[in-house]
PDB file of C-alpha atoms in Angstrom:
ATOM      1  CA  MET P   1     194.446 160.305 109.176  1.00  0.00           C
ATOM      2  CA  SER P   2     196.758 159.663 106.238  1.00  0.00           C
ATOM      3  CA  ARG P   3     200.318 158.512 106.836  1.00  0.00           C
ATOM      4  CA  ARG P   4     202.850 161.246 106.175  1.00  0.00           C
ATOM      5  CA  LEU P   5     205.425 160.373 103.550  1.00  0.00           C
ATOM      6  CA  PRO P   6     209.070 160.575 104.629  1.00  0.00           C
ATOM      7  CA  ASP P   7     211.308 163.230 103.115  1.00  0.00           C
ATOM      8  CA  THR P   8     212.452 161.581  99.891  1.00  0.00           C
ATOM      9  CA  ASN P   9     214.460 164.462  98.445  1.00  0.00           C
ATOM     10  CA  PRO P  10     218.270 164.330  98.365  1.00  0.00           C
ATOM     11  CA  ARG P  11     219.860 166.412 101.143  1.00  0.00           C
ATOM     12  CA  LYS P  12     222.202 168.193  98.762  1.00  0.00           C
ATOM     13  CA  LEU P  13     223.455 167.971  95.207  1.00  0.00           C
ATOM     14  CA  PRO P  14     227.100 167.039  94.628  1.00  0.00           C
ATOM     15  CA  ARG P  15     229.161 169.820  93.079  1.00  0.00           C
ATOM     16  CA  GLN P  16     232.739 168.596  93.105  1.00  0.00           C
ATOM     17  CA  GLU P  17     233.868 165.679  90.961  1.00  0.00           C
ATOM     18  CA  ARG P  18     234.748 163.621  94.038  1.00  0.00           C
ATOM     19  CA  SER P  19     231.264 164.183  95.500  1.00  0.00           C
ATOM     20  CA  LYS P  20     229.630 163.292  92.182  1.00  0.00           C
ATOM     21  CA  ALA P  21     231.634 160.061  92.074  1.00  0.00           C
ATOM     22  CA  THR P  22     230.525 159.225  95.622  1.00  0.00           C
ATOM     23  CA  VAL P  23     226.850 159.789  94.810  1.00  0.00           C
ATOM     24  CA  GLU P  24     227.167 157.720  91.651  1.00  0.00           C
ATOM     25  CA  ALA P  25     228.760 154.874  93.602  1.00  0.00           C
ATOM     26  CA  ILE P  26     225.928 155.044  96.150  1.00  0.00           C
ATOM     27  CA  LEU P  27     223.243 154.908  93.448  1.00  0.00           C
ATOM     28  CA  ILE P  28     224.943 151.999  91.670  1.00  0.00           C
ATOM     29  CA  ALA P  29     225.186 150.174  94.990  1.00  0.00           C
ATOM     30  CA  ALA P  30     221.522 150.929  95.736  1.00  0.00           C
ATOM     31  CA  THR P  31     220.557 149.422  92.391  1.00  0.00           C
ATOM     32  CA  GLN P  32     222.535 146.256  93.097  1.00  0.00           C
ATOM     33  CA  VAL P  33     221.198 145.850  96.644  1.00  0.00           C
ATOM     34  CA  LEU P  34     217.588 146.413  95.549  1.00  0.00           C
ATOM     35  CA  ILE P  35     217.930 143.746  92.856  1.00  0.00           C
ATOM     36  CA  GLU P  36     219.524 141.269  95.276  1.00  0.00           C
ATOM     37  CA  GLU P  37     217.525 141.970  98.436  1.00  0.00           C
ATOM     38  CA  GLY P  38     214.284 143.560  97.221  1.00  0.00           C
ATOM     39  CA  TYR P  39     212.863 146.761  98.641  1.00  0.00           C
ATOM     40  CA  GLU P  40     212.135 145.430 102.129  1.00  0.00           C
ATOM     41  CA  GLY P  41     215.516 143.758 102.457  1.00  0.00           C
ATOM     42  CA  ALA P  42     217.544 146.726 101.256  1.00  0.00           C
ATOM     43  CA  THR P  43     218.929 149.044 103.928  1.00  0.00           C
ATOM     44  CA  THR P  44     221.055 152.173 103.833  1.00  0.00           C
ATOM     45  CA  ALA P  45     223.735 150.267 105.771  1.00  0.00           C
ATOM     46  CA  ARG P  46     223.873 147.569 103.076  1.00  0.00           C
ATOM     47  CA  VAL P  47     224.005 150.201 100.343  1.00  0.00           C
ATOM     48  CA  ALA P  48     226.799 152.119 102.080  1.00  0.00           C
ATOM     49  CA  GLU P  49     228.789 148.903 102.588  1.00  0.00           C
ATOM     50  CA  ARG P  50     228.396 147.965  98.904  1.00  0.00           C
ATOM     51  CA  ALA P  51     229.375 151.477  97.804  1.00  0.00           C
ATOM     52  CA  GLY P  52     232.449 151.462 100.031  1.00  0.00           C
ATOM     53  CA  VAL P  53     231.411 154.533 101.998  1.00  0.00           C
ATOM     54  CA  SER P  54     230.300 155.132 105.565  1.00  0.00           C
ATOM     55  CA  VAL P  55     226.609 155.394 106.409  1.00  0.00           C
ATOM     56  CA  GLY P  56     227.336 158.952 107.516  1.00  0.00           C
ATOM     57  CA  SER P  57     228.652 159.770 104.039  1.00  0.00           C
ATOM     58  CA  LEU P  58     225.504 158.301 102.478  1.00  0.00           C
ATOM     59  CA  TYR P  59     223.317 160.398 104.793  1.00  0.00           C
ATOM     60  CA  GLN P  60     225.098 163.534 103.641  1.00  0.00           C
ATOM     61  CA  TYR P  61     223.275 163.100 100.340  1.00  0.00           C
ATOM     62  CA  PHE P  62     220.261 160.864 101.052  1.00  0.00           C
ATOM     63  CA  PRO P  63     218.266 161.086 104.322  1.00  0.00           C
ATOM     64  CA  ASN P  64     216.779 157.594 103.986  1.00  0.00           C
ATOM     65  CA  LYS P  65     216.168 154.603 101.729  1.00  0.00           C
ATOM     66  CA  GLU P  66     213.116 156.263 100.192  1.00  0.00           C
ATOM     67  CA  ALA P  67     215.247 159.157  98.959  1.00  0.00           C
ATOM     68  CA  LEU P  68     217.584 156.701  97.274  1.00  0.00           C
ATOM     69  CA  VAL P  69     214.702 154.911  95.578  1.00  0.00           C
ATOM     70  CA  GLY P  70     213.076 158.206  94.604  1.00  0.00           C
ATOM     71  CA  THR P  71     216.270 159.294  92.850  1.00  0.00           C
ATOM     72  CA  LEU P  72     216.471 155.956  91.024  1.00  0.00           C
ATOM     73  CA  VAL P  73     212.820 156.318  89.955  1.00  0.00           C
ATOM     74  CA  GLU P  74     213.563 159.729  88.463  1.00  0.00           C
ATOM     75  CA  ARG P  75     216.651 158.449  86.666  1.00  0.00           C
ATOM     76  CA  HIS P  76     214.772 155.474  85.260  1.00  0.00           C
ATOM     77  CA  ALA P  77     211.914 157.697  84.083  1.00  0.00           C
ATOM     78  CA  ASP P  78     214.324 160.097  82.379  1.00  0.00           C
ATOM     79  CA  GLU P  79     216.061 157.172  80.647  1.00  0.00           C
ATOM     80  CA  ILE P  80     212.741 155.961  79.231  1.00  0.00           C
ATOM     81  CA  VAL P  81     211.921 159.425  77.848  1.00  0.00           C
ATOM     82  CA  THR P  82     215.385 159.698  76.278  1.00  0.00           C
ATOM     83  CA  ILE P  83     215.160 156.241  74.691  1.00  0.00           C
ATOM     84  CA  MET P  84     211.724 156.955  73.204  1.00  0.00           C
ATOM     85  CA  HIS P  85     212.818 160.394  71.995  1.00  0.00           C
ATOM     86  CA  ARG P  86     215.775 158.918  70.128  1.00  0.00           C
ATOM     87  CA  ALA P  87     213.654 156.166  68.603  1.00  0.00           C
ATOM     88  CA  LEU P  88     211.040 158.571  67.249  1.00  0.00           C
ATOM     89  CA  ARG P  89     213.513 161.191  66.024  1.00  0.00           C
ATOM     90  CA  ASP P  90     215.558 158.690  64.035  1.00  0.00           C
ATOM     91  CA  THR P  91     215.467 159.915  60.431  1.00  0.00           C
ATOM     92  CA  ALA P  92     215.859 156.347  59.179  1.00  0.00           C
ATOM     93  CA  HIS P  93     212.153 155.781  59.852  1.00  0.00           C
ATOM     94  CA  ARG P  94     210.751 156.594  56.426  1.00  0.00           C
ATOM     95  CA  THR P  95     207.219 155.408  57.136  1.00  0.00           C
ATOM     96  CA  LEU P  96     204.814 155.482  60.063  1.00  0.00           C
ATOM     97  CA  ALA P  97     205.072 151.695  60.378  1.00  0.00           C
ATOM     98  CA  ASP P  98     208.878 151.963  60.646  1.00  0.00           C
ATOM     99  CA  GLY P  99     208.538 154.420  63.513  1.00  0.00           C
ATOM    100  CA  ILE P 100     205.937 152.343  65.321  1.00  0.00           C
ATOM    101  CA  ARG P 101     208.184 149.289  65.133  1.00  0.00           C
ATOM    102  CA  ALA P 102     211.091 151.332  66.462  1.00  0.00           C
ATOM    103  CA  VAL P 103     209.194 152.837  69.379  1.00  0.00           C
ATOM    104  CA  ILE P 104     207.799 149.430  70.378  1.00  0.00           C
ATOM    105  CA  ARG P 105     211.296 147.939  70.231  1.00  0.00           C
ATOM    106  CA  ALA P 106     212.666 150.876  72.243  1.00  0.00           C
ATOM    107  CA  GLY P 107     209.923 150.541  74.835  1.00  0.00           C
ATOM    108  CA  ALA P 108     210.583 146.829  75.197  1.00  0.00           C
ATOM    109  CA  GLU P 109     214.317 147.375  75.552  1.00  0.00           C
ATOM    110  CA  ALA P 110     213.804 150.131  78.135  1.00  0.00           C
ATOM    111  CA  HIS P 111     211.734 147.758  80.270  1.00  0.00           C
ATOM    112  CA  ARG P 112     214.053 144.785  79.728  1.00  0.00           C
ATOM    113  CA  ILE P 113     216.986 146.615  81.300  1.00  0.00           C
ATOM    114  CA  GLN P 114     217.145 145.179  84.822  1.00  0.00           C
ATOM    115  CA  PRO P 115     213.477 144.057  84.929  1.00  0.00           C
ATOM    116  CA  VAL P 116     213.703 143.214  88.651  1.00  0.00           C
ATOM    117  CA  LEU P 117     214.748 146.796  89.382  1.00  0.00           C
ATOM    118  CA  HIS P 118     212.017 148.119  87.084  1.00  0.00           C
ATOM    119  CA  LYS P 119     209.412 146.132  89.020  1.00  0.00           C
ATOM    120  CA  ILE P 120     210.680 147.397  92.385  1.00  0.00           C
ATOM    121  CA  LEU P 121     210.799 151.034  91.260  1.00  0.00           C
ATOM    122  CA  TYR P 122     207.344 150.799  89.669  1.00  0.00           C
ATOM    123  CA  GLU P 123     205.846 149.374  92.860  1.00  0.00           C
ATOM    124  CA  GLN P 124     207.500 151.979  95.093  1.00  0.00           C
ATOM    125  CA  VAL P 125     206.475 155.084  93.096  1.00  0.00           C
ATOM    126  CA  PRO P 126     203.570 155.932  95.467  1.00  0.00           C
ATOM    127  CA  ARG P 127     205.666 155.269  98.595  1.00  0.00           C
ATOM    128  CA  VAL P 128     208.453 157.622  97.545  1.00  0.00           C
ATOM    129  CA  GLY P 129     206.122 160.335  96.296  1.00  0.00           C
ATOM    130  CA  ARG P 130     207.032 160.163  92.630  1.00  0.00           C
ATOM    131  CA  LEU P 131     203.556 159.808  91.070  1.00  0.00           C
ATOM    132  CA  GLY P 132     203.984 163.265  89.552  1.00  0.00           C
ATOM    133  CA  LYS P 133     207.240 162.203  87.918  1.00  0.00           C
ATOM    134  CA  ALA P 134     205.651 159.031  86.553  1.00  0.00           C
ATOM    135  CA  MET P 135     202.731 160.992  85.089  1.00  0.00           C
ATOM    136  CA  ASP P 136     205.126 163.539  83.596  1.00  0.00           C
ATOM    137  CA  THR P 137     207.036 160.699  81.930  1.00  0.00           C
ATOM    138  CA  HIS P 138     203.831 159.422  80.327  1.00  0.00           C
ATOM    139  CA  ARG P 139     202.989 162.941  79.131  1.00  0.00           C
ATOM    140  CA  LYS P 140     206.433 163.442  77.592  1.00  0.00           C
ATOM    141  CA  VAL P 141     206.371 160.108  75.763  1.00  0.00           C
ATOM    142  CA  THR P 142     202.820 160.811  74.558  1.00  0.00           C
ATOM    143  CA  ALA P 143     203.935 164.200  73.234  1.00  0.00           C
ATOM    144  CA  GLU P 144     206.811 162.534  71.352  1.00  0.00           C
ATOM    145  CA  ILE P 145     204.399 160.026  69.806  1.00  0.00           C
ATOM    146  CA  GLU P 146     201.927 162.758  68.839  1.00  0.00           C
ATOM    147  CA  GLY P 147     204.685 164.731  67.126  1.00  0.00           C
ATOM    148  CA  PHE P 148     205.672 161.655  65.154  1.00  0.00           C
ATOM    149  CA  LEU P 149     202.061 160.946  64.162  1.00  0.00           C
ATOM    150  CA  ARG P 150     201.668 164.519  62.918  1.00  0.00           C
ATOM    151  CA  ILE P 151     204.748 164.164  60.726  1.00  0.00           C
ATOM    152  CA  HIS P 152     203.159 161.069  59.156  1.00  0.00           C
ATOM    153  CA  ALA P 153     199.547 162.267  59.231  1.00  0.00           C
ATOM    154  CA  ASN P 154     199.211 161.756  55.466  1.00  0.00           C
ATOM    155  CA  GLU P 155     199.561 157.998  56.041  1.00  0.00           C
ATOM    156  CA  LEU P 156     196.638 157.868  58.475  1.00  0.00           C
ATOM    157  CA  PRO P 157     192.867 157.934  57.965  1.00  0.00           C
ATOM    158  CA  ALA P 158     191.654 161.532  58.092  1.00  0.00           C
ATOM    159  CA  ASP P 159     189.155 160.877  60.889  1.00  0.00           C
ATOM    160  CA  HIS P 160     191.839 160.259  63.540  1.00  0.00           C
ATOM    161  CA  ASP P 161     192.309 162.828  66.298  1.00  0.00           C
ATOM    162  CA  LEU P 162     196.091 162.638  66.603  1.00  0.00           C
ATOM    163  CA  ALA P 163     196.318 163.864  70.198  1.00  0.00           C
ATOM    164  CA  THR P 164     193.915 161.129  71.291  1.00  0.00           C
ATOM    165  CA  ALA P 165     195.652 158.564  69.093  1.00  0.00           C
ATOM    166  CA  ALA P 166     198.969 159.353  70.785  1.00  0.00           C
ATOM    167  CA  ILE P 167     197.427 158.709  74.211  1.00  0.00           C
ATOM    168  CA  VAL P 168     196.010 155.373  73.033  1.00  0.00           C
ATOM    169  CA  VAL P 169     199.333 154.298  71.515  1.00  0.00           C
ATOM    170  CA  GLU P 170     201.381 155.267  74.584  1.00  0.00           C
ATOM    171  CA  THR P 171     198.941 153.586  76.971  1.00  0.00           C
ATOM    172  CA  ALA P 172     198.765 150.364  74.968  1.00  0.00           C
ATOM    173  CA  LEU P 173     202.543 150.207  74.546  1.00  0.00           C
ATOM    174  CA  GLU P 174     203.298 150.853  78.220  1.00  0.00           C
ATOM    175  CA  ALA P 175     200.669 148.418  79.477  1.00  0.00           C
ATOM    176  CA  LEU P 176     201.621 145.531  77.202  1.00  0.00           C
ATOM    177  CA  VAL P 177     205.384 145.827  77.528  1.00  0.00           C
ATOM    178  CA  HIS P 178     205.177 146.325  81.286  1.00  0.00           C
ATOM    179  CA  LYS P 179     202.915 143.278  81.600  1.00  0.00           C
ATOM    180  CA  ALA P 180     205.338 141.146  79.609  1.00  0.00           C
ATOM    181  CA  VAL P 181     208.434 142.216  81.523  1.00  0.00           C
ATOM    182  CA  ILE P 182     206.883 142.017  84.990  1.00  0.00           C
ATOM    183  CA  ASP P 183     204.348 139.165  84.824  1.00  0.00           C
ATOM    184  CA  ARG P 184     204.296 137.328  81.497  1.00  0.00           C
ATOM    185  CA  HIS P 185     207.862 136.498  80.545  1.00  0.00           C
ATOM    186  CA  GLU P 186     206.718 134.033  77.889  1.00  0.00           C
ATOM    187  CA  LEU P 187     205.676 137.039  75.785  1.00  0.00           C
ATOM    188  CA  LEU P 188     209.340 138.057  75.551  1.00  0.00           C
ATOM    189  CA  VAL P 189     210.265 134.857  73.700  1.00  0.00           C
ATOM    190  CA  GLU P 190     211.126 135.567  70.067  1.00  0.00           C
ATOM    191  CA  ASP P 191     209.914 139.159  70.495  1.00  0.00           C
ATOM    192  CA  LEU P 192     206.302 137.987  70.688  1.00  0.00           C
ATOM    193  CA  VAL P 193     205.174 141.005  72.707  1.00  0.00           C
ATOM    194  CA  GLU P 194     206.695 143.365  70.132  1.00  0.00           C
ATOM    195  CA  GLN P 195     204.943 141.586  67.261  1.00  0.00           C
ATOM    196  CA  GLU P 196     201.547 141.543  68.955  1.00  0.00           C
ATOM    197  CA  THR P 197     201.852 145.141  70.151  1.00  0.00           C
ATOM    198  CA  PHE P 198     202.686 146.219  66.595  1.00  0.00           C
ATOM    199  CA  ARG P 199     199.646 144.348  65.307  1.00  0.00           C
ATOM    200  CA  LEU P 200     197.401 145.975  67.902  1.00  0.00           C
ATOM    201  CA  ILE P 201     198.670 149.540  67.426  1.00  0.00           C
ATOM    202  CA  THR P 202     198.789 149.517  63.645  1.00  0.00           C
ATOM    203  CA  GLY P 203     195.365 147.882  63.509  1.00  0.00           C
ATOM    204  CA  TYR P 204     194.053 150.789  65.549  1.00  0.00           C
ATOM    205  CA  LEU P 205     195.970 153.541  63.746  1.00  0.00           C
ATOM    206  CA  PHE P 206     195.105 152.468  60.233  1.00  0.00           C
ATOM    207  CA  ALA P 207     191.437 151.780  60.942  1.00  0.00           C
ATOM    208  CA  THR P 208     188.815 154.423  60.118  1.00  0.00           C
ATOM    209  CA  CYS P 209     185.742 155.090  62.252  1.00  0.00           C
ATOM    210  CA  ARG P 210     183.857 152.793  59.854  1.00  0.00           C
ATOM    211  CA  GLY P 211     186.213 149.958  60.712  1.00  0.00           C
ATOM    212  CA  GLU P 212     187.996 150.038  57.364  1.00  0.00           C
ATOM    213  CA  VAL P 213     191.716 149.367  57.467  1.00  0.00           C
ATOM    214  CA  ARG P 214     194.317 151.060  55.291  1.00  0.00           C
ATOM    215  CA  LEU P 215     197.722 149.343  55.263  1.00  0.00           C
TER     216      LEU P 215
END
């Protein structure tokens, strides 16, 4: 029999400015406690103490630690989508290569922000029931990449299926940057992961089915 997940939804949404400020303070405190104590060491009591509120006040909005983490997962996912959207919609990217460099840089920066927190949130996605949110984030970023590829389709070999290419690019980018931030910090030195990811993605994008490369 499978273990039932706890209720990880917020109890209520803040409507007044004072309530919004309280919830924001709680989420900031949760971020700090998770980074310092890790998931297992973090408790709602510690978060409430750091936020300067009573545990009862915290429970008005979040029924448990999982609900706090679930909210942080959703925020982090939304931030990644926003960052990638801005990078790909920047009109300064005159060529496909410019855009690829920008999206790789944006992806790296999004993962570099509080990497300890990123690792904790990534690991707790299944526990807090946010797999759907994670998958939706991947779909949204893939859609942004596909739209960008279509704008620059004239720069690509004609035999590329752009929808498939967008999936490949998003998967490669996420996997490599995540690996560097979480496990292989040496790849972050002198932007090595960005350089190698650019080489990998452009090598794929500009190659035809015959293996010819157009740069």
